[in-house]
Amino acid sequence: MNPATRILVSVVLMLPGAAANAAELDWMAGHWCGLRGKTFNEETWLPARGDLMIGMHRDTRDGKAVGFEFMRIARQQGTWTFLAQPGGGEVVPFPATTINGGSVAVSNPQHDFPQRVTYRRVDADTLHARVDDGTASGQSLEWTWKRDCTVPAD
């Protein structure tokens, strides 16, 4: 490899999200759940395989489904991209901006809300998620889930 190519490869590998391999996102895999107010939330992620993770989210309250989302994290053009489909609707892409061991942040400044989504592994059995308007102090929603928690009785 000539020096110019070596420099280009080094720069590409330093781009946010570009250097992440599938195993770096496997900490998200599992069934996560918990209560947010009176709403029971569940989020399930399959481990990454073939540059693709598949996830789904479901909210229930008083024995009734009140929301759901299909999700994927796929490598697109060398960058991990979170592909959200709230309510099964149109896909909204959020390219990764940061991937560090037990956390990932994705962003889409052109989207109304949210503009940023972050997942952070708190410990082996706790996953924290946050969606926000792209700022630390603006509009946001947060969830903290435990692995394989008990589903409340309806």
mmCIF file of C-alpha atoms in Angstrom:
data_model
loop_
_atom_site.group_PDB
_atom_site.id
_atom_site.type_symbol
_atom_site.label_atom_id
_atom_site.label_comp_id
_atom_site.label_asym_id
_atom_site.label_seq_id
_atom_site.Cartn_x
_atom_site.Cartn_y
_atom_site.Cartn_z
ATOM 1 C CA MET A 1 0.000 0.000 0.000
ATOM 2 C CA ASN A 2 1.490 3.347 -1.005
ATOM 3 C CA PRO A 3 1.726 6.171 1.592
ATOM 4 C CA ALA A 4 -1.162 8.191 0.095
ATOM 5 C CA THR A 5 -3.472 5.170 0.186
ATOM 6 C CA ARG A 6 -2.375 4.366 3.752
ATOM 7 C CA ILE A 7 -3.253 7.938 4.834
ATOM 8 C CA LEU A 8 -6.640 7.775 3.094
ATOM 9 C CA VAL A 9 -7.461 4.449 4.785
ATOM 10 C CA SER A 10 -6.425 5.896 8.170
ATOM 11 C CA VAL A 11 -8.643 8.960 7.687
ATOM 12 C CA VAL A 12 -11.628 6.836 6.634
ATOM 13 C CA LEU A 13 -11.199 4.583 9.674
ATOM 14 C CA MET A 14 -11.257 7.649 11.954
ATOM 15 C CA LEU A 15 -14.608 8.863 10.603
ATOM 16 C CA PRO A 16 -17.438 8.475 13.136
ATOM 17 C CA GLY A 17 -19.089 5.098 12.768
ATOM 18 C CA ALA A 18 -16.846 3.991 9.909
ATOM 19 C CA ALA A 19 -14.491 1.832 11.944
ATOM 20 C CA ALA A 20 -17.197 0.014 13.865
ATOM 21 C CA ASN A 21 -17.527 -3.656 13.122
ATOM 22 C CA ALA A 22 -20.584 -5.748 13.838
ATOM 23 C CA ALA A 23 -19.249 -7.036 17.176
ATOM 24 C CA GLU A 24 -18.986 -3.463 18.507
ATOM 25 C CA LEU A 25 -22.779 -3.212 18.520
ATOM 26 C CA ASP A 26 -23.563 -6.646 19.963
ATOM 27 C CA TRP A 27 -23.872 -5.163 23.477
ATOM 28 C CA MET A 28 -27.324 -3.920 22.343
ATOM 29 C CA ALA A 29 -28.533 -7.442 21.520
ATOM 30 C CA GLY A 30 -31.223 -8.851 23.764
ATOM 31 C CA HIS A 31 -34.709 -8.294 25.114
ATOM 32 C CA TRP A 32 -34.928 -5.070 27.132
ATOM 33 C CA CYS A 33 -37.984 -3.819 28.992
ATOM 34 C CA GLY A 34 -39.310 -1.585 31.719
ATOM 35 C CA LEU A 35 -41.925 0.957 32.738
ATOM 36 C CA ARG A 36 -41.956 4.592 31.695
ATOM 37 C CA GLY A 37 -44.825 6.116 33.622
ATOM 38 C CA LYS A 38 -47.744 3.705 33.133
ATOM 39 C CA THR A 39 -46.461 2.446 29.785
ATOM 40 C CA PHE A 40 -44.609 -0.861 29.558
ATOM 41 C CA ASN A 41 -41.827 -0.663 26.964
ATOM 42 C CA GLU A 42 -40.070 -3.562 25.265
ATOM 43 C CA GLU A 43 -37.184 -3.362 22.856
ATOM 44 C CA THR A 44 -35.559 -6.403 21.282
ATOM 45 C CA TRP A 45 -32.373 -6.403 19.187
ATOM 46 C CA LEU A 46 -30.928 -9.366 17.311
ATOM 47 C CA PRO A 47 -27.112 -9.549 17.287
ATOM 48 C CA ALA A 48 -25.378 -8.038 14.262
ATOM 49 C CA ARG A 49 -24.877 -10.436 11.392
ATOM 50 C CA GLY A 50 -24.074 -9.580 7.796
ATOM 51 C CA ASP A 51 -23.696 -5.867 8.713
ATOM 52 C CA LEU A 52 -27.295 -5.786 9.958
ATOM 53 C CA MET A 53 -29.008 -5.657 13.348
ATOM 54 C CA ILE A 54 -32.785 -5.949 13.479
ATOM 55 C CA GLY A 55 -34.815 -4.468 16.302
ATOM 56 C CA MET A 56 -38.365 -3.797 17.347
ATOM 57 C CA HIS A 57 -40.037 -1.742 20.037
ATOM 58 C CA ARG A 58 -43.504 -2.097 21.557
ATOM 59 C CA ASP A 59 -45.392 0.036 24.089
ATOM 60 C CA THR A 60 -48.414 -1.298 25.986
ATOM 61 C CA ARG A 61 -50.660 0.310 28.579
ATOM 62 C CA ASP A 62 -53.669 -1.206 30.334
ATOM 63 C CA GLY A 63 -53.355 -4.365 28.234
ATOM 64 C CA LYS A 64 -53.457 -2.499 24.911
ATOM 65 C CA ALA A 65 -50.752 -1.747 22.361
ATOM 66 C CA VAL A 66 -50.187 2.022 22.196
ATOM 67 C CA GLY A 67 -47.143 2.160 19.919
ATOM 68 C CA PHE A 68 -44.540 0.176 18.040
ATOM 69 C CA GLU A 69 -41.494 0.661 15.866
ATOM 70 C CA PHE A 70 -39.449 -1.482 13.506
ATOM 71 C CA MET A 71 -35.733 -0.681 13.513
ATOM 72 C CA ARG A 72 -32.541 -1.723 11.769
ATOM 73 C CA ILE A 73 -28.937 -0.764 12.134
ATOM 74 C CA ALA A 74 -27.245 -1.451 8.827
ATOM 75 C CA ARG A 75 -23.907 -0.558 7.325
ATOM 76 C CA GLN A 76 -24.606 1.843 4.462
ATOM 77 C CA GLN A 77 -21.772 3.297 2.431
ATOM 78 C CA GLY A 78 -19.291 2.300 5.156
ATOM 79 C CA THR A 79 -21.222 3.847 8.074
ATOM 80 C CA TRP A 80 -23.600 2.229 10.531
ATOM 81 C CA THR A 81 -27.037 3.788 10.028
ATOM 82 C CA PHE A 82 -30.025 3.484 12.359
ATOM 83 C CA LEU A 83 -33.151 3.035 10.202
ATOM 84 C CA ALA A 84 -36.301 3.789 12.179
ATOM 85 C CA GLN A 85 -39.867 2.980 11.132
ATOM 86 C CA PRO A 86 -42.146 4.316 13.883
ATOM 87 C CA GLY A 87 -45.580 2.753 13.616
ATOM 88 C CA GLY A 88 -44.314 0.768 10.616
ATOM 89 C CA GLY A 89 -44.241 3.967 8.537
ATOM 90 C CA GLU A 90 -41.628 5.501 6.294
ATOM 91 C CA VAL A 91 -37.983 4.688 7.042
ATOM 92 C CA VAL A 92 -36.037 7.552 8.638
ATOM 93 C CA PRO A 93 -32.218 7.184 8.434
ATOM 94 C CA PHE A 94 -29.906 8.311 11.254
ATOM 95 C CA PRO A 95 -26.197 7.796 10.396
ATOM 96 C CA ALA A 96 -23.901 6.977 13.325
ATOM 97 C CA THR A 97 -21.936 9.909 14.696
ATOM 98 C CA THR A 98 -20.249 8.115 17.599
ATOM 99 C CA ILE A 99 -19.670 4.470 18.470
ATOM 100 C CA ASN A 100 -17.730 3.758 21.666
ATOM 101 C CA GLY A 101 -17.622 0.325 23.315
ATOM 102 C CA GLY A 102 -20.982 0.469 25.100
ATOM 103 C CA SER A 103 -22.633 3.461 23.454
ATOM 104 C CA VAL A 104 -23.805 4.631 20.063
ATOM 105 C CA ALA A 105 -25.191 7.981 18.906
ATOM 106 C CA VAL A 106 -26.962 8.505 15.593
ATOM 107 C CA SER A 107 -28.191 11.778 14.142
ATOM 108 C CA ASN A 108 -30.424 13.238 11.448
ATOM 109 C CA PRO A 109 -30.558 17.062 11.763
ATOM 110 C CA GLN A 110 -33.116 17.263 8.925
ATOM 111 C CA HIS A 111 -35.693 15.181 10.833
ATOM 112 C CA ASP A 112 -38.298 17.027 12.931
ATOM 113 C CA PHE A 113 -38.084 14.966 16.147
ATOM 114 C CA PRO A 114 -36.033 13.247 17.188
ATOM 115 C CA GLN A 115 -32.866 14.480 15.559
ATOM 116 C CA ARG A 116 -30.556 12.331 17.674
ATOM 117 C CA VAL A 117 -30.884 8.857 19.199
ATOM 118 C CA THR A 118 -28.419 7.432 21.717
ATOM 119 C CA TYR A 119 -28.120 4.007 23.310
ATOM 120 C CA ARG A 120 -25.805 3.371 26.260
ATOM 121 C CA ARG A 121 -25.109 0.149 28.092
ATOM 122 C CA VAL A 122 -25.176 1.032 31.805
ATOM 123 C CA ASP A 123 -24.161 -2.441 32.986
ATOM 124 C CA ALA A 124 -24.561 -6.056 31.854
ATOM 125 C CA ASP A 125 -28.331 -5.979 32.459
ATOM 126 C CA THR A 126 -29.262 -2.318 31.888
ATOM 127 C CA LEU A 127 -29.693 -0.381 28.637
ATOM 128 C CA HIS A 128 -30.441 3.348 28.477
ATOM 129 C CA ALA A 129 -31.933 5.061 25.420
ATOM 130 C CA ARG A 130 -32.520 8.739 24.715
ATOM 131 C CA VAL A 131 -34.075 10.595 21.813
ATOM 132 C CA ASP A 132 -33.706 14.351 21.618
ATOM 133 C CA ASP A 133 -33.783 17.464 19.470
ATOM 134 C CA GLY A 134 -30.014 17.339 18.914
ATOM 135 C CA THR A 135 -29.168 19.369 22.024
ATOM 136 C CA ALA A 136 -28.313 18.383 25.589
ATOM 137 C CA SER A 137 -30.974 20.610 27.190
ATOM 138 C CA GLY A 138 -33.877 20.670 24.701
ATOM 139 C CA GLN A 139 -36.813 18.348 24.101
ATOM 140 C CA SER A 140 -36.003 14.727 24.943
ATOM 141 C CA LEU A 141 -37.423 11.371 26.007
ATOM 142 C CA GLU A 142 -35.474 8.738 27.933
ATOM 143 C CA TRP A 143 -35.886 5.075 28.809
ATOM 144 C CA THR A 144 -33.924 2.752 31.068
ATOM 145 C CA TRP A 145 -34.563 -0.934 30.500
ATOM 146 C CA LYS A 146 -33.529 -4.130 32.235
ATOM 147 C CA ARG A 147 -32.676 -7.311 30.393
ATOM 148 C CA ASP A 148 -35.558 -9.797 30.215
ATOM 149 C CA CYS A 149 -37.672 -8.085 32.852
ATOM 150 C CA THR A 150 -41.041 -9.425 33.959
ATOM 151 C CA VAL A 151 -44.001 -8.369 31.856
ATOM 152 C CA PRO A 152 -46.646 -6.793 34.118
ATOM 153 C CA ALA A 153 -50.050 -8.440 34.319
ATOM 154 C CA ASP A 154 -52.730 -6.804 32.171
#
